[in-house]
CSV table of C-alpha atoms in Angstrom, one decimal:
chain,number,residue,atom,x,y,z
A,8,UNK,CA,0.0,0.0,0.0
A,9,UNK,CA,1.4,3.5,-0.6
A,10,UNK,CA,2.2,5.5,2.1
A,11,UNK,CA,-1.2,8.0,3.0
A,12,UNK,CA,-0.3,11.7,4.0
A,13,UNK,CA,-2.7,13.9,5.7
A,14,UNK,CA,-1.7,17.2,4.7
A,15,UNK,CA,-3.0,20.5,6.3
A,16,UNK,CA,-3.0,24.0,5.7
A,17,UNK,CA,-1.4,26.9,7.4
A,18,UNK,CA,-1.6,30.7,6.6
A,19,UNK,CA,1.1,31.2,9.9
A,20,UNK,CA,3.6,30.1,11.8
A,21,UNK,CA,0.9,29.2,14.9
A,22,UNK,CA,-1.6,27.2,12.6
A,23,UNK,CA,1.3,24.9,10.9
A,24,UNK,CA,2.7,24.4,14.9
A,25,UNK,CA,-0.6,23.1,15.5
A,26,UNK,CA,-1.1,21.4,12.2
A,27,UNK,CA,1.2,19.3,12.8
A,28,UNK,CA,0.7,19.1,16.5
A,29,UNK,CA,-2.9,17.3,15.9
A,30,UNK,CA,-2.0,15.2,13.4
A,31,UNK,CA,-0.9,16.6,9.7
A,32,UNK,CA,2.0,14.5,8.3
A,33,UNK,CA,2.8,17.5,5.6
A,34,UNK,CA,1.3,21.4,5.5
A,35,UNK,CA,1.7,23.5,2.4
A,36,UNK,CA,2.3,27.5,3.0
A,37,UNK,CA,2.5,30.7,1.3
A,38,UNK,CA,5.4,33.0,0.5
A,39,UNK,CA,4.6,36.4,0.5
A,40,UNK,CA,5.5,36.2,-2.8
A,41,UNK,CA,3.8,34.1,-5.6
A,42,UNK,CA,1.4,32.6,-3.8
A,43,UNK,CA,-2.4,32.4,-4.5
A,44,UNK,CA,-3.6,33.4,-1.4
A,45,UNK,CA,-2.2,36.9,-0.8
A,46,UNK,CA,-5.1,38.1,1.9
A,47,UNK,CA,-3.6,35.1,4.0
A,48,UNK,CA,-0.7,36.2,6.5
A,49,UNK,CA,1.8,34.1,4.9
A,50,UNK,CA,5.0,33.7,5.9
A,51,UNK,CA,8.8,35.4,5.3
A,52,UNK,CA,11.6,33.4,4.4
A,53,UNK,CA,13.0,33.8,8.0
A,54,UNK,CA,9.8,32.6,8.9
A,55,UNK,CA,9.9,29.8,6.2
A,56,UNK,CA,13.2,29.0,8.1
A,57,UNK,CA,12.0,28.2,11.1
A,58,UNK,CA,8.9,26.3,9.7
A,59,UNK,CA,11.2,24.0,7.7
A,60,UNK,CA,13.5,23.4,10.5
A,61,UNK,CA,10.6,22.9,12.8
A,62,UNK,CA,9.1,20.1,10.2
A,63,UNK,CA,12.1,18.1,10.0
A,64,UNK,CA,13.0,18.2,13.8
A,65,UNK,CA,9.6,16.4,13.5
A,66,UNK,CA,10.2,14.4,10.6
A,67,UNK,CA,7.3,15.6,8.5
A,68,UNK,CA,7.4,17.5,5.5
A,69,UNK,CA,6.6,21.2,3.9
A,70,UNK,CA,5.8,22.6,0.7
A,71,UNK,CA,5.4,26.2,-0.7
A,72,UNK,CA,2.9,27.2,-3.3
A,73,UNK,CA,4.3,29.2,-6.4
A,74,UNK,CA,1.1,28.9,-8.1
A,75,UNK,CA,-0.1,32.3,-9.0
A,76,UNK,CA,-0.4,32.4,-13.4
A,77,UNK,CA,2.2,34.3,-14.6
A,78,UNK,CA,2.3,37.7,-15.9
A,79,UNK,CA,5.6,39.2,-17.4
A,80,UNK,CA,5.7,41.5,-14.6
A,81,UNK,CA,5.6,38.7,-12.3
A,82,UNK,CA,8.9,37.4,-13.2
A,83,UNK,CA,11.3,39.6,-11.7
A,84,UNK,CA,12.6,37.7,-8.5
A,85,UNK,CA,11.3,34.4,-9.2
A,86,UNK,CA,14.8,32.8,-10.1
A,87,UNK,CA,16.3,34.4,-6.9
A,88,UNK,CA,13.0,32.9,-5.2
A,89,UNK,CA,13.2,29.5,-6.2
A,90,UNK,CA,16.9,29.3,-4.9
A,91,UNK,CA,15.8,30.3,-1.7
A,92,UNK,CA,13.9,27.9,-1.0
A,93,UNK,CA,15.8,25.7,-2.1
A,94,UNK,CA,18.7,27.0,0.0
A,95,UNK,CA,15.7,26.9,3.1
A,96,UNK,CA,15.3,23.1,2.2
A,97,UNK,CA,11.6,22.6,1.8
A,98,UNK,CA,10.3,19.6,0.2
A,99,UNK,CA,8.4,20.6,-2.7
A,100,UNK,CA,6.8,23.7,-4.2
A,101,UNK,CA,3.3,23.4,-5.5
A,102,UNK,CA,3.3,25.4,-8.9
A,103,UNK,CA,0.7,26.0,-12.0
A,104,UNK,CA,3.1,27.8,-14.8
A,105,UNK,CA,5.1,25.6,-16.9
A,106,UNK,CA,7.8,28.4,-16.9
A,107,UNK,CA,7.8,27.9,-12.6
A,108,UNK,CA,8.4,23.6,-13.4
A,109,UNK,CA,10.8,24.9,-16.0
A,110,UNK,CA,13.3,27.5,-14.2
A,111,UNK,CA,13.1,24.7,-11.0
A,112,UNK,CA,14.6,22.2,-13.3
A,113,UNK,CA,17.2,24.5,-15.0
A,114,UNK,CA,18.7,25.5,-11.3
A,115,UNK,CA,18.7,21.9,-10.4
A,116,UNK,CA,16.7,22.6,-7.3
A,117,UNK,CA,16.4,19.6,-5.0
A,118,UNK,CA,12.7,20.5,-4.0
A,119,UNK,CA,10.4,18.7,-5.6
A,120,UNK,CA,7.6,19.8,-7.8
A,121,UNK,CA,4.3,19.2,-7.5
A,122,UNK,CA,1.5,20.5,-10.1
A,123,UNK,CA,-0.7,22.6,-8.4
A,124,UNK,CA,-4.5,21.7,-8.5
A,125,UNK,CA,-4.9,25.5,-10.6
A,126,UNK,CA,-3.9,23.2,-14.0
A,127,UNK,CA,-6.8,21.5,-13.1
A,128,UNK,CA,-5.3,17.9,-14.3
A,129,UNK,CA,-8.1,15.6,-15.2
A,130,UNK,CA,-7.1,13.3,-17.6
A,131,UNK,CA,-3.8,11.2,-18.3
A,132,UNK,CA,-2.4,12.5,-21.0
A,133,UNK,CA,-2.5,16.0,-19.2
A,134,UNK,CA,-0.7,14.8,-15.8
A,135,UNK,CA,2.0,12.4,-18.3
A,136,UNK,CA,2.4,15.8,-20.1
A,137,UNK,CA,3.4,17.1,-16.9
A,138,UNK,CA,5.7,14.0,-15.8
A,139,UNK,CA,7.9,14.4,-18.6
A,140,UNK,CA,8.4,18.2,-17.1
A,141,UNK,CA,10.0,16.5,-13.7
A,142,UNK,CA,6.9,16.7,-11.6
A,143,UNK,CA,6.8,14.0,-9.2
A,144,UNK,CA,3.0,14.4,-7.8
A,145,UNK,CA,-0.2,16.0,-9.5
A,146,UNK,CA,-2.6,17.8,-7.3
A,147,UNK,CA,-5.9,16.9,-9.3
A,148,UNK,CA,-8.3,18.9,-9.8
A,149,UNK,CA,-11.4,19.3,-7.7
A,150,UNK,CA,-13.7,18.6,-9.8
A,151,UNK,CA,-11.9,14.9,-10.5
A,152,UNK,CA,-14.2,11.8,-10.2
A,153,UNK,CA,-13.4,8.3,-9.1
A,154,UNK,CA,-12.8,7.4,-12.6
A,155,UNK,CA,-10.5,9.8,-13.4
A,156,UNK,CA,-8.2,9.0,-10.3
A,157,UNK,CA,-8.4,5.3,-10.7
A,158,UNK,CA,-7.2,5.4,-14.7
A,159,UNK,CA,-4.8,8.7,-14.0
A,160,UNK,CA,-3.2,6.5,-11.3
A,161,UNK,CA,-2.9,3.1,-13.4
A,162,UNK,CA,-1.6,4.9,-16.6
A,163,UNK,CA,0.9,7.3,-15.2
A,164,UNK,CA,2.3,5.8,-11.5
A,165,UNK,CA,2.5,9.5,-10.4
A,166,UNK,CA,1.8,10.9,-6.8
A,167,UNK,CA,-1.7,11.8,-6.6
A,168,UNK,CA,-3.0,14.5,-4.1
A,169,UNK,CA,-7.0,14.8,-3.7
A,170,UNK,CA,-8.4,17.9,-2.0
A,171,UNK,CA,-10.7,16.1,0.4
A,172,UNK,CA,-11.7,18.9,3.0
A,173,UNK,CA,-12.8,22.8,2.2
A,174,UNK,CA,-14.0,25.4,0.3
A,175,UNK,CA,-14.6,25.0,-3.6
A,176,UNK,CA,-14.3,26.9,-7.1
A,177,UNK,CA,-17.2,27.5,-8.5
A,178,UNK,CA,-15.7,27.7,-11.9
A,179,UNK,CA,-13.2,25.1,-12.8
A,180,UNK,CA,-10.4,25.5,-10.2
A,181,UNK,CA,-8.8,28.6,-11.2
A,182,UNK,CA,-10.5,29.5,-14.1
A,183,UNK,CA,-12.9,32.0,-12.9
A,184,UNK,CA,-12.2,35.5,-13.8
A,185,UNK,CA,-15.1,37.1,-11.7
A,186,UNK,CA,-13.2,38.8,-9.3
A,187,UNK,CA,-10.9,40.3,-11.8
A,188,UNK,CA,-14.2,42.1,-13.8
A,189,UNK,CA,-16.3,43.0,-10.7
A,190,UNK,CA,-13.4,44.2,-8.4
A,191,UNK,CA,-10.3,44.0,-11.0
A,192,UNK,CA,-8.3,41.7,-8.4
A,193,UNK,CA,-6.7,39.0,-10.1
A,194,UNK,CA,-8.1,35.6,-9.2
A,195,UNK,CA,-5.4,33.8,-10.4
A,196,UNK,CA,-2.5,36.0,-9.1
A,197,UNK,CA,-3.8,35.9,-5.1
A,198,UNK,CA,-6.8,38.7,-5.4
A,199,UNK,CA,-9.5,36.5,-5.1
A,200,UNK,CA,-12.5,38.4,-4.0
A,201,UNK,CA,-15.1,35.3,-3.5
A,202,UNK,CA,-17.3,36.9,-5.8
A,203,UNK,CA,-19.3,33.3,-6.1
A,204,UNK,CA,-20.5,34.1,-2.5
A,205,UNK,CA,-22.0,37.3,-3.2
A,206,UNK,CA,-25.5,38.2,-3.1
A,207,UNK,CA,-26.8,39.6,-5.6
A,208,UNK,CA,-30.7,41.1,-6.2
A,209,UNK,CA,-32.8,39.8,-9.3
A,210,UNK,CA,-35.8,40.8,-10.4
A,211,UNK,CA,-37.1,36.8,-10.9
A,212,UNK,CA,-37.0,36.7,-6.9
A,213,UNK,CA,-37.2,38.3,-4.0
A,214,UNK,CA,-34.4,36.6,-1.6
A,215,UNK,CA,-31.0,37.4,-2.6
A,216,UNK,CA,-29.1,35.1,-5.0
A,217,UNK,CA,-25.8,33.2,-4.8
A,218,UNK,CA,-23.9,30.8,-7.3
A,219,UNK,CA,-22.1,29.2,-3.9
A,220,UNK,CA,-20.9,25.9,-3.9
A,221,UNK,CA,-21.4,23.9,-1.1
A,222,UNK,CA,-17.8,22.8,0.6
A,223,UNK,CA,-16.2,19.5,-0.1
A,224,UNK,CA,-16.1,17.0,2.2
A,225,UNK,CA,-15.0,13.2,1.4
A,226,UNK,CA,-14.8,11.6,4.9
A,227,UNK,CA,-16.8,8.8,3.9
A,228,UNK,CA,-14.7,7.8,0.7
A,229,UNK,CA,-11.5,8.2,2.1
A,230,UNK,CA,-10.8,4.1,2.7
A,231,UNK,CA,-12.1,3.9,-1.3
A,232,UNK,CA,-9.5,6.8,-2.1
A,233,UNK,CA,-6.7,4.6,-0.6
A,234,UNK,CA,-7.6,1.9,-2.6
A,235,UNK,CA,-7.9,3.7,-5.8
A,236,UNK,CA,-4.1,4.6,-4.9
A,237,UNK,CA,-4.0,8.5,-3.5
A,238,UNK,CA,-1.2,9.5,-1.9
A,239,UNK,CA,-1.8,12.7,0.2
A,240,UNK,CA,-5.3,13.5,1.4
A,241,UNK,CA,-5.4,17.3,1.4
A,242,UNK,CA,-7.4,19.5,3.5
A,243,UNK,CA,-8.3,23.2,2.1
A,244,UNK,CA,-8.1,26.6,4.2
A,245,UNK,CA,-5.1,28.5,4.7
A,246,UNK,CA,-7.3,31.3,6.1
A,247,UNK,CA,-8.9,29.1,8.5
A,248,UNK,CA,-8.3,29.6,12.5
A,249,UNK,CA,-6.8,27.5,14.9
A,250,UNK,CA,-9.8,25.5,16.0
A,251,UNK,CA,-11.0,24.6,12.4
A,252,UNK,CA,-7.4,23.4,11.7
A,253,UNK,CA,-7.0,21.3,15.1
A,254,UNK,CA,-10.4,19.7,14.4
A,255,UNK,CA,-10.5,18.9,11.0
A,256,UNK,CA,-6.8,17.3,11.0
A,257,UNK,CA,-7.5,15.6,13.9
A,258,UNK,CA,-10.8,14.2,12.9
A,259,UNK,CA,-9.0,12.9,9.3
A,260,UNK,CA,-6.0,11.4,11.2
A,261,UNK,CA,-8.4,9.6,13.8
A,262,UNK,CA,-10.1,7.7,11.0
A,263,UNK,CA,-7.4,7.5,8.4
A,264,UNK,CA,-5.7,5.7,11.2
A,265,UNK,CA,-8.6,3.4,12.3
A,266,UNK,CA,-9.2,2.6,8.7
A,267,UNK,CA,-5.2,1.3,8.2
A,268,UNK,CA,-5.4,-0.6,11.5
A,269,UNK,CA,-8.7,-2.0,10.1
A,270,UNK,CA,-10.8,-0.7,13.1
A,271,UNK,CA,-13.1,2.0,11.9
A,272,UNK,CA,-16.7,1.5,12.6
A,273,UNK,CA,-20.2,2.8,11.5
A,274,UNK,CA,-20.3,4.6,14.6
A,275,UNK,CA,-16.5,6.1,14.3
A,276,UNK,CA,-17.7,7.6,10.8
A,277,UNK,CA,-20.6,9.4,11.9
A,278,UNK,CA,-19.4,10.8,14.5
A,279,UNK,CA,-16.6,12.3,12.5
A,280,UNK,CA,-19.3,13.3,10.5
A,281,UNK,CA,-21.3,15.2,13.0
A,282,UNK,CA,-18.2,16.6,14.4
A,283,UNK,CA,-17.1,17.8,10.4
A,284,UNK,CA,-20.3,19.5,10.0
A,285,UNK,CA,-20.3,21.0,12.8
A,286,UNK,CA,-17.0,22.5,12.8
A,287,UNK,CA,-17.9,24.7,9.3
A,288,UNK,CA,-20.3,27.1,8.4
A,289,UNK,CA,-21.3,25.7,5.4
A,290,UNK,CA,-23.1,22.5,4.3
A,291,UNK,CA,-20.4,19.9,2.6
A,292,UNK,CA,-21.2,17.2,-0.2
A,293,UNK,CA,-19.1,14.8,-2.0
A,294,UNK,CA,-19.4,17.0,-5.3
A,295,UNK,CA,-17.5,15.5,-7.9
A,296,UNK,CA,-16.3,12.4,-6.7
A,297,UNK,CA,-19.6,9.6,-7.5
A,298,UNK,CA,-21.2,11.9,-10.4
A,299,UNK,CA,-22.0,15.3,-11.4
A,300,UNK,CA,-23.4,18.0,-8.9
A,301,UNK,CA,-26.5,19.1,-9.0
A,302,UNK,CA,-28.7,22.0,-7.8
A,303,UNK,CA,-28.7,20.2,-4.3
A,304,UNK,CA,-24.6,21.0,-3.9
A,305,UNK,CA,-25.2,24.5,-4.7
A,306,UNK,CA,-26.5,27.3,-2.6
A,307,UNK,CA,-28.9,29.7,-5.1
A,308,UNK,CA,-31.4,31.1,-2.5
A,309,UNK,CA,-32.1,31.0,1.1
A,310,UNK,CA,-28.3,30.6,2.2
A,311,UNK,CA,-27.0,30.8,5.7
A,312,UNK,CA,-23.4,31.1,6.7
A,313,UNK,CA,-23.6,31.2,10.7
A,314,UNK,CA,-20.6,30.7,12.4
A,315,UNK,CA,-20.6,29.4,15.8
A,316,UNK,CA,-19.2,30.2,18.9
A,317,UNK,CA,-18.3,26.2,20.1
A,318,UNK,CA,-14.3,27.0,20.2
A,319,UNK,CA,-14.4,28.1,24.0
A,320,UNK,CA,-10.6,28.1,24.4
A,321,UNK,CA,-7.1,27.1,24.1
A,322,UNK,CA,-5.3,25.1,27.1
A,323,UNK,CA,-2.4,27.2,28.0
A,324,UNK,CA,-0.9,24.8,30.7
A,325,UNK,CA,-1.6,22.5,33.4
A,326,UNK,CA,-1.1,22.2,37.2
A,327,UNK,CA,-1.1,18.6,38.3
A,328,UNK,CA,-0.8,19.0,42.1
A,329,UNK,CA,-4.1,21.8,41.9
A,330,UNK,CA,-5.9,20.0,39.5
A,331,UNK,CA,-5.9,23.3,37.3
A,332,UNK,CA,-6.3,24.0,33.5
A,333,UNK,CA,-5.1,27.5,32.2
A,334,UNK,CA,-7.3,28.6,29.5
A,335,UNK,CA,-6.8,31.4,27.2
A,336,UNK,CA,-10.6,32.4,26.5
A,337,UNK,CA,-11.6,32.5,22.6
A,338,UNK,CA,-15.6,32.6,23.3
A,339,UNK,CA,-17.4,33.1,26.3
A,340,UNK,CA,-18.8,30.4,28.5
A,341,UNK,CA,-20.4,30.3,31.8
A,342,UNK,CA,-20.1,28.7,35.3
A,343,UNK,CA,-22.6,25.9,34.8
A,344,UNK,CA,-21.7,25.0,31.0
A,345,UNK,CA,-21.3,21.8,30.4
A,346,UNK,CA,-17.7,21.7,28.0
A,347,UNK,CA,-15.4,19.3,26.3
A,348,UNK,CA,-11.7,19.0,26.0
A,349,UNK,CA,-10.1,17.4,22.8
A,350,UNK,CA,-6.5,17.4,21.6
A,351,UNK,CA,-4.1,15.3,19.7
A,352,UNK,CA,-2.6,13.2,23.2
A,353,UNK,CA,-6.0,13.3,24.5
A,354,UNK,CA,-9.2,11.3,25.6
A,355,UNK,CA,-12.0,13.3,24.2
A,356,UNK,CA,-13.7,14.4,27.7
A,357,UNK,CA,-16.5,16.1,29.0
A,358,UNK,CA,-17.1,18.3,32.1
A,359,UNK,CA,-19.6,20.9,33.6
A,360,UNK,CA,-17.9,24.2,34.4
A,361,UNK,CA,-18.5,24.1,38.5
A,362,UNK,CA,-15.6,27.3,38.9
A,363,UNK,CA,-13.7,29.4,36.7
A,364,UNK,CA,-10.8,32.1,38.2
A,365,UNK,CA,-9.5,34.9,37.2
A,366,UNK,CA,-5.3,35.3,37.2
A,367,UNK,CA,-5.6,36.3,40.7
A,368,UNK,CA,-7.4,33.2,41.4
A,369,UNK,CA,-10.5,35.4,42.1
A,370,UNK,CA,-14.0,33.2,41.4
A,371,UNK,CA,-15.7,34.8,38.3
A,372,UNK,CA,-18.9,33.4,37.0
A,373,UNK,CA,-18.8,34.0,33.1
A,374,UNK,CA,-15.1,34.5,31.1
A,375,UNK,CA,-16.2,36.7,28.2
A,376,UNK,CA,-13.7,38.7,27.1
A,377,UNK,CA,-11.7,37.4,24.0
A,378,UNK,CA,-7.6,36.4,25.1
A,379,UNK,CA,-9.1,36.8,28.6
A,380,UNK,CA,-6.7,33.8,30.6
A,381,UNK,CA,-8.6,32.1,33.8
A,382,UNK,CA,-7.9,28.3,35.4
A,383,UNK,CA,-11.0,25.7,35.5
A,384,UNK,CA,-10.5,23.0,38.0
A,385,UNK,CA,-10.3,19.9,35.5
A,386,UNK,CA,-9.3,16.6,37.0
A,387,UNK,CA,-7.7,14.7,33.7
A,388,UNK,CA,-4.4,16.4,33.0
A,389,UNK,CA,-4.8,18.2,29.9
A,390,UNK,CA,-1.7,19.3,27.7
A,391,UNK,CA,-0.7,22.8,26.0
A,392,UNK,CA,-2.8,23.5,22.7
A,393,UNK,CA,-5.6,21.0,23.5
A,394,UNK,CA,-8.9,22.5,23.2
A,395,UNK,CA,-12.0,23.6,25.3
A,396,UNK,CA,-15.3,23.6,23.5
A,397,UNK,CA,-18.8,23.5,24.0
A,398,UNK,CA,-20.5,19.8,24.2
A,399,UNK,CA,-22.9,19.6,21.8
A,400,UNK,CA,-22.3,15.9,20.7
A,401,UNK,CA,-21.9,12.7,23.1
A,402,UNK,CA,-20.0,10.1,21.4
A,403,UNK,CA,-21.7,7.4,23.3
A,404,UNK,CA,-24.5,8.1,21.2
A,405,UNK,CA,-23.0,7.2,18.1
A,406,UNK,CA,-21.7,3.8,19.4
């Protein structure tokens, strides 16, 4: 069996840490050059430093995305670039332009290069086209079926990354030009405005309208993507915040696990399931993977993006002898609340808030205010970067 990677994004130095933390055997980042999602932090190349050096203390891996399209005026630097990273020693750069895959190979980089899901890859020829130009593993693109990934894999032996997690591209992954004619930011060189999530009033109705496709989500395929011979299971959202990181990877690495050890069960899917949906603000399909969509993976009216408030906070440390968590507050919660604490060493458990403290161990009854640190008397250890959120689902009911 080929080795499975889970591989996670990270828009900052804090979100790979806890990347790989809960679980994530690669994360792919963003130069502050080059990369497609410039409204993301991204990081420096001192920064890229440390994350490298970081990865490979842990033995896992990182790649960098150079997968903007293009334009002459791009150019300047991207030599000098290239050879940075290579200097850095990242694993591979995820790229889209030929002339990216080109210049790597000309400066004999020892990276290695991976086509970026933007060339939206869905046939053989296409991803033996791009073999021949030295890359080693094609990110496919979204919109790939079963099909395509079983006869891809047989013909050409290459690497195949699947997006499994996250947001989609309502046009063919990055082909939409929408955001550069409504806001003249370039989709395809980081300016994505999300114009597909707009709403927009028509005079055939009287709710607003959207073209918003629902997010991806491929939990339940996964131990058929395995078989069908994909290599790195990858999970969209370099934008995303801490908890939807820690949750999501954790959640994949649980069952990815379970299913190579052979011990996943009904009840182990859907509670990942409940705990997936829950986690986004947005209702998630299998889109491409068994057939078409249809209007039923689309938002067009009525659509609701609530996000909710279950990330409660971020264990900060533990005293063993008090019996006392330190919690960096992230949304407010109540003496009384009945909580859970999650991480990637950890027991999922549950608890009902009986005290909370300030810093100067004063008894408070509510901790609302954002970054806000107060102890809870908890009485299984808990570690740095676990999690504190509010119970909403008891496992034993999906046994």
């Amino acid at each position: 069996m080929n080795k499975i990677e889970l591989l996670a994004p990270a828009g900052d130095l804090e979100k790979l840490k806890i990347a790989y933390l809960y679980g994530a055997d690669a994360v792919y980042i963003g130069g502050q050059n080059f990369s497609l999602r410039a409204n993301a932090k991204n990081f420096s190349l001192d920064e890229m430093k440390v994350a490298t050096l970081y990865a490979h203390q842990l033995g896992k891996k990182i790649y960098v995305t150079v997968n903007i399209v293009f334009h002459n005026e791009n150019l300047e630097g991207l030599e000098t670039y290239l050879q940075e990273l290579d200097d850095i020693g990242i694993d591979a750069i995820i790229a889209s332009d030929i002339l990216v895959l080109q210049t790597a190979r000309r400066l004999n980089v020892h990276f290695e290069l991976h086509l970026s899901t933007q060339s939206s890859v869905l046939n053989e020829g296409a991803a033996l086209f791009y073999k021949n130009l030295g890359v080693t593993r094609i990110v496919l693109a979204r919109e790939a079926s079963k099909e395509d990934i079983k006869q891809i894999k047989e013909v050409t032996g290459l690497e195949l990354e699947c997006f499994i997690h996250g947001a989609m591209c309502t046009s063919i992954s990055g082909k939409c030009v929408l955001s550069n004619y409504c806001t003249n930011r370039d989709a395809n060189r980081g300016g994505c405005a999300q114009v597909c999530r707009w709403l927009f009033d028509t005079d055939f109705t009287t709710e607003p309208f959207s073209m918003t496709s629902k997010d991806l989500n491929l939990i339940s395929h996964i131990e058929e993507m395995i078989q069908l011979g994909v290599n790195s299971f990858k999970v969209e959202g370099r934008m995303r915040g801490i908890y939807y990181i820690a949750t999501v990877i954790l959640t994949y690495r649980l069952l990815i696990d379970k299913i190579l050890n052979h011990t996943l069960t009904e009840g182990d899917m859907k509670y990942s399931l409940a705990i997936l949906n829950r986690c986004a603000n947005r209702d998630s399909t299998s889109q491409f993977f068994e057939s078409l969509p249809t209007e039923k993976e689309q938002y067009f009216l009525g659509r609701e993006e609530v996000s909710n408030q279950d990330f409660l906070g971020l264990v900060k440390d533990y005293d063993e002898g008090k019996g006392m968590a330190v919690i960096e507050e992230r949304n407010i919660f109540h003496v009384g609340d009945t909580v859970e604490f999650f991480g990637p060493n950890l027991e999922t458990f549950s608890i009902t808030l009986r005290k909370i403290y300030d810093e100067e161990d004063n008894a408070i009854e509510v901790a609302n205010r954002p970054g806000m640190i107060v102890k809870i008397p908890v009485s299984f250890p808990v570690h740095e970067y676990d999690m504190m959120r509010l119970k909403v689902f008891d496992k034993q009911n999906y046994v």
